[in-house]
mmCIF file of C-alpha atoms in Angstrom:
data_model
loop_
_atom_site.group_PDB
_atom_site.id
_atom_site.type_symbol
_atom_site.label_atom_id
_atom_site.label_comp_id
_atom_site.label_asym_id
_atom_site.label_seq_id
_atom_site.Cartn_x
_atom_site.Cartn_y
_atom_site.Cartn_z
ATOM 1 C CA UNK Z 1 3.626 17.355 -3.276
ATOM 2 C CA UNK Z 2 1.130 19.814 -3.259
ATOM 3 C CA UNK Z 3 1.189 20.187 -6.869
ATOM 4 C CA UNK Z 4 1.030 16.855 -7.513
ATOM 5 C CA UNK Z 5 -2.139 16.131 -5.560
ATOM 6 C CA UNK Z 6 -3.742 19.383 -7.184
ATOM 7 C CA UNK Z 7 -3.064 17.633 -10.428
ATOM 8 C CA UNK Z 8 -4.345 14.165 -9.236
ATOM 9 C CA UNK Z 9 -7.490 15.996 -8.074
ATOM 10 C CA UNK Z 10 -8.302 17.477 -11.939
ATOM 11 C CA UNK Z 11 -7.366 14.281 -13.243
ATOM 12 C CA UNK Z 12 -9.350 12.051 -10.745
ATOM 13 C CA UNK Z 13 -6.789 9.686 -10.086
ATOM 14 C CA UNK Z 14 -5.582 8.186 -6.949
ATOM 15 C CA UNK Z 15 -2.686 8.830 -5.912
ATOM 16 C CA UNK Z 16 0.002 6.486 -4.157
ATOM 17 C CA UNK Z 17 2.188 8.830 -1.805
ATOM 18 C CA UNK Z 18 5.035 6.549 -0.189
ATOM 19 C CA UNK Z 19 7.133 7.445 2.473
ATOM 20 C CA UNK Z 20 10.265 5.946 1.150
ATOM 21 C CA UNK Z 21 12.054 3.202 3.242
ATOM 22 C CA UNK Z 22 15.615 4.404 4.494
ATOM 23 C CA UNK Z 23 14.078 7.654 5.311
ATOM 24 C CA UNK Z 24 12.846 8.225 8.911
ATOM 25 C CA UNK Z 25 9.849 10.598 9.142
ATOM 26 C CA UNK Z 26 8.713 11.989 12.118
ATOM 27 C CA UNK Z 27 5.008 11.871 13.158
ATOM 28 C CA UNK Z 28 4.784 15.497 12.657
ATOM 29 C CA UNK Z 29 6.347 15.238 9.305
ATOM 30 C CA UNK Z 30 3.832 12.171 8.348
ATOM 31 C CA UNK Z 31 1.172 14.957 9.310
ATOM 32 C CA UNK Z 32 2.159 17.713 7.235
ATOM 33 C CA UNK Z 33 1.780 15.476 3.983
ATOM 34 C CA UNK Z 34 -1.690 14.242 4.942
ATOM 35 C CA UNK Z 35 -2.373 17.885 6.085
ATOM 36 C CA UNK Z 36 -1.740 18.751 2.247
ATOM 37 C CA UNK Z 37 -3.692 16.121 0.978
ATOM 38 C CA UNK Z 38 -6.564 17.921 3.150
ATOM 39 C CA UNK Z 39 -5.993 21.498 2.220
ATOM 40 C CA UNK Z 40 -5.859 20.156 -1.735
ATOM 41 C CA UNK Z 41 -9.456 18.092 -0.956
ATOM 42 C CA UNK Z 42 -7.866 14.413 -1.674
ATOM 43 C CA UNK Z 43 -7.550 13.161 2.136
ATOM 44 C CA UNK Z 44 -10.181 10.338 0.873
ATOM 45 C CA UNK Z 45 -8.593 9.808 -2.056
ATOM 46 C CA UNK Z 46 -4.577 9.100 -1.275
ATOM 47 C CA UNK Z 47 -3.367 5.507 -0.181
ATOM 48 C CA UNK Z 48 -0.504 5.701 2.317
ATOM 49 C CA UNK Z 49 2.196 3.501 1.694
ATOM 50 C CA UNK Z 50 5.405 2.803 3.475
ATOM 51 C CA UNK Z 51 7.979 -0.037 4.529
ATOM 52 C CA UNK Z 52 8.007 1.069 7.689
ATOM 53 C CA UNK Z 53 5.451 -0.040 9.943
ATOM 54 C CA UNK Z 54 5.433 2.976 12.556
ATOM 55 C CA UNK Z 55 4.861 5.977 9.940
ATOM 56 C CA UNK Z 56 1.423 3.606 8.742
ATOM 57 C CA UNK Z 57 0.908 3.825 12.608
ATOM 58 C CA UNK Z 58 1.428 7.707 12.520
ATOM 59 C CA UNK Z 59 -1.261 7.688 9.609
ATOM 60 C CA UNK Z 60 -3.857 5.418 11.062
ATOM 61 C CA UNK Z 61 -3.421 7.590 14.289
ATOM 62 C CA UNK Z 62 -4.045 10.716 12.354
ATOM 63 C CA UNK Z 63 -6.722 9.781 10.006
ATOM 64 C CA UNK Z 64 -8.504 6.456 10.982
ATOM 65 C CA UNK Z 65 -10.293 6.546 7.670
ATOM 66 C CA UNK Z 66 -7.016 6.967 5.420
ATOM 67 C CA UNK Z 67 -6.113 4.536 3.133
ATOM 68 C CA UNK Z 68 -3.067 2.544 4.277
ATOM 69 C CA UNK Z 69 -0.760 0.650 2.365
ATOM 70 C CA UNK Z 70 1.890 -1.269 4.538
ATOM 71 C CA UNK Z 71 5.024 -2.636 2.777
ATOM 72 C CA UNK Z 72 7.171 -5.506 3.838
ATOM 73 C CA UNK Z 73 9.625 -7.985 2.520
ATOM 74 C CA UNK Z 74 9.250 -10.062 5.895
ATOM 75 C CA UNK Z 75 8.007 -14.057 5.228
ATOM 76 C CA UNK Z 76 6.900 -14.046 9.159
ATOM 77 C CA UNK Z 77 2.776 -14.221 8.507
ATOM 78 C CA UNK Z 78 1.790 -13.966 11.878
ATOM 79 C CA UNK Z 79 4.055 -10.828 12.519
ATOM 80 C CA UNK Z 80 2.689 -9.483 8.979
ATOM 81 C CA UNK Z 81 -0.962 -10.336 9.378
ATOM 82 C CA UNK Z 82 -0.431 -8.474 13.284
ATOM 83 C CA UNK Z 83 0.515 -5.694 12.017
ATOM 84 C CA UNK Z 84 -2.306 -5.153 9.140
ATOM 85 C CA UNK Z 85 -4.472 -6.162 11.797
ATOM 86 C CA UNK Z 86 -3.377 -2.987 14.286
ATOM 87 C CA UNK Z 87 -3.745 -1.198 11.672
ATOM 88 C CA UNK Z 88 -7.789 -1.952 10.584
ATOM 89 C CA UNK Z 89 -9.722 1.094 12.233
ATOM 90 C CA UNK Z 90 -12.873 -0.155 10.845
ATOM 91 C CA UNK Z 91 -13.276 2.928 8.550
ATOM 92 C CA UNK Z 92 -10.338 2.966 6.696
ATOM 93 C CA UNK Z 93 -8.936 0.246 3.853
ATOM 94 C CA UNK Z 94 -5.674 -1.870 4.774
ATOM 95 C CA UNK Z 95 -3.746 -3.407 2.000
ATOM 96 C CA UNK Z 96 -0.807 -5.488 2.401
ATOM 97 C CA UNK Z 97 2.096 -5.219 -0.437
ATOM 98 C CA UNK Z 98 4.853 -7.222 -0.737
ATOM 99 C CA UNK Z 99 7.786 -8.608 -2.804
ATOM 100 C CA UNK Z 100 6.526 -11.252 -5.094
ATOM 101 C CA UNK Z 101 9.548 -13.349 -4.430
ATOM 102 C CA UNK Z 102 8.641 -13.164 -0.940
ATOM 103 C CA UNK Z 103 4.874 -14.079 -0.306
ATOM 104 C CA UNK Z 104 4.244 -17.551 1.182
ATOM 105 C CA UNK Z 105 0.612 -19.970 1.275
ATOM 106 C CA UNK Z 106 0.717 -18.666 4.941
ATOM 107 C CA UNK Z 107 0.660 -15.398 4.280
ATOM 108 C CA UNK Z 108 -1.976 -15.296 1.563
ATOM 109 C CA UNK Z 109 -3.660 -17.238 4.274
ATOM 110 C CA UNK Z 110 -3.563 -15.110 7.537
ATOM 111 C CA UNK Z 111 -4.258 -11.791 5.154
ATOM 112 C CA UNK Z 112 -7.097 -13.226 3.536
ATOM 113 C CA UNK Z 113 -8.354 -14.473 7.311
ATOM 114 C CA UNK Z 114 -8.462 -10.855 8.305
ATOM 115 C CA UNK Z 115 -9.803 -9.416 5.134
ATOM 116 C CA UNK Z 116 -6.391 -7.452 4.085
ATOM 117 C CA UNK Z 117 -6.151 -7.318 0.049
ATOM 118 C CA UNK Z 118 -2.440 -8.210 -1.060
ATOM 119 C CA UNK Z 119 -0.908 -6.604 -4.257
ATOM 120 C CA UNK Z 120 3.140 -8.033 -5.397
ATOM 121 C CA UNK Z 121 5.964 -5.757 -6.486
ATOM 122 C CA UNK Z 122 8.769 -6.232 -8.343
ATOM 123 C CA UNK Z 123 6.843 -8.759 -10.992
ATOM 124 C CA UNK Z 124 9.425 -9.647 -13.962
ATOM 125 C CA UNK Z 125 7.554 -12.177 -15.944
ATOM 126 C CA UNK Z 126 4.104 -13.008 -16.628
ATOM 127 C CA UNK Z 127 4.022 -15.820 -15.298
ATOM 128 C CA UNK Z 128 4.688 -14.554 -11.739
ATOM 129 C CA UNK Z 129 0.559 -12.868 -12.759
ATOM 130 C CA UNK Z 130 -0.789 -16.035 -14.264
ATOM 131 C CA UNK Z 131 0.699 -17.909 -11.677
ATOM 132 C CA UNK Z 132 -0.297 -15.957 -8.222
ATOM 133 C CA UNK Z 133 -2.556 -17.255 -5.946
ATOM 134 C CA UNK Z 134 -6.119 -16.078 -6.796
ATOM 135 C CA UNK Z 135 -6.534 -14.378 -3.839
ATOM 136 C CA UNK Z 136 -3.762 -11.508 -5.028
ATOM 137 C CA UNK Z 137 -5.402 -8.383 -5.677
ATOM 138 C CA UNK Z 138 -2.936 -6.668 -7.684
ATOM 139 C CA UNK Z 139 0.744 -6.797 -9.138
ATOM 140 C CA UNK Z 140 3.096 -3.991 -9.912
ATOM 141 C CA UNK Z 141 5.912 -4.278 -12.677
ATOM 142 C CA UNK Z 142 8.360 -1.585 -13.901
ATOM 143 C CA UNK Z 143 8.385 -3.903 -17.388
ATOM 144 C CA UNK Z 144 5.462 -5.474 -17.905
ATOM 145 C CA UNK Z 145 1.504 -4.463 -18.491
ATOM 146 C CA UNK Z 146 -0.296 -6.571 -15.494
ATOM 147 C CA UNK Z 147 -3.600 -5.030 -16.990
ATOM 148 C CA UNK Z 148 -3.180 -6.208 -20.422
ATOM 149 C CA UNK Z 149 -1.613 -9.942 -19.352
ATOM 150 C CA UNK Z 150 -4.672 -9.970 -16.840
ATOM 151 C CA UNK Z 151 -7.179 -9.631 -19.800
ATOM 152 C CA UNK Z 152 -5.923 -12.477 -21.106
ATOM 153 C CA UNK Z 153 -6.567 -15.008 -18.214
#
């Protein structure tokens, strides 16, 4: 890891570190990774990003100006938004990701209510892009090239 965020650092790129669902780590383990992100001068520059809701909790708690990406496949907006919402500090940035296949009108709705940018995984066709609601910030596709379909639009 710590290679990786030395190379970020030259490069000026941020990175994405995600604390990979199915894995359970400890608060203490959560630390040691932002604790490396300090020591390599990128603990402003590294979004946080996990499924699981405590470890953004363990990252908010340690660093309530770290950028925080929460993860869910869950359709339940006023759990969702809930959760973004605990985790606004009022210094940091909150952004909500989620499975394309999964995001509703309500959720759009309750994140853009609190302010909480959404981006979409696991985008397979273009038209999943052209066709998003307006409000989505961002997509992510292991196929495709959002940025060049985008510049189209």
């Amino acid at each position: 890891l710590e290679e990786f965020l030395v190379e970020c650092k030259r490069l000026d790129i941020i990175p994405l570190i995600e604390f990979r669902s199915g894995s359970t780590y400890t608060e203490s383990q959560v630390q040691i990774a932002m604790d490396m992100a300090e020591e390599c001068g990128m603990s402003d520059n590294v979004i946080w990003m996990s499924h699981n809701y405590n470890q953004m909790v363990y990252v908010r708690d340690y660093d309530d100006t770290a950028m925080i990406c929460y993860s869910s496949n869950s359709t339940n907006a006023n759990s969702e938004a809930d959760k973004c919402k605990s985790l606004i500090t009022g210094d940091n940035t909150v952004i909500y990701t989620i499975n394309q296949a999964n995001v509703t009108d309500a959720i759009v709705a309750e994140m853009k209510a609190i302010d909480v940018p959404i981006i979409l995984w696991n985008i397979t066709t273009e038209s999943q892009i052209i066709n998003a609601n307006k409000y989505i910030s961002g997509f992510n596709s292991d196929t495709l090239n959002c940025e060049k379909i985008l510049a189209t639009q």
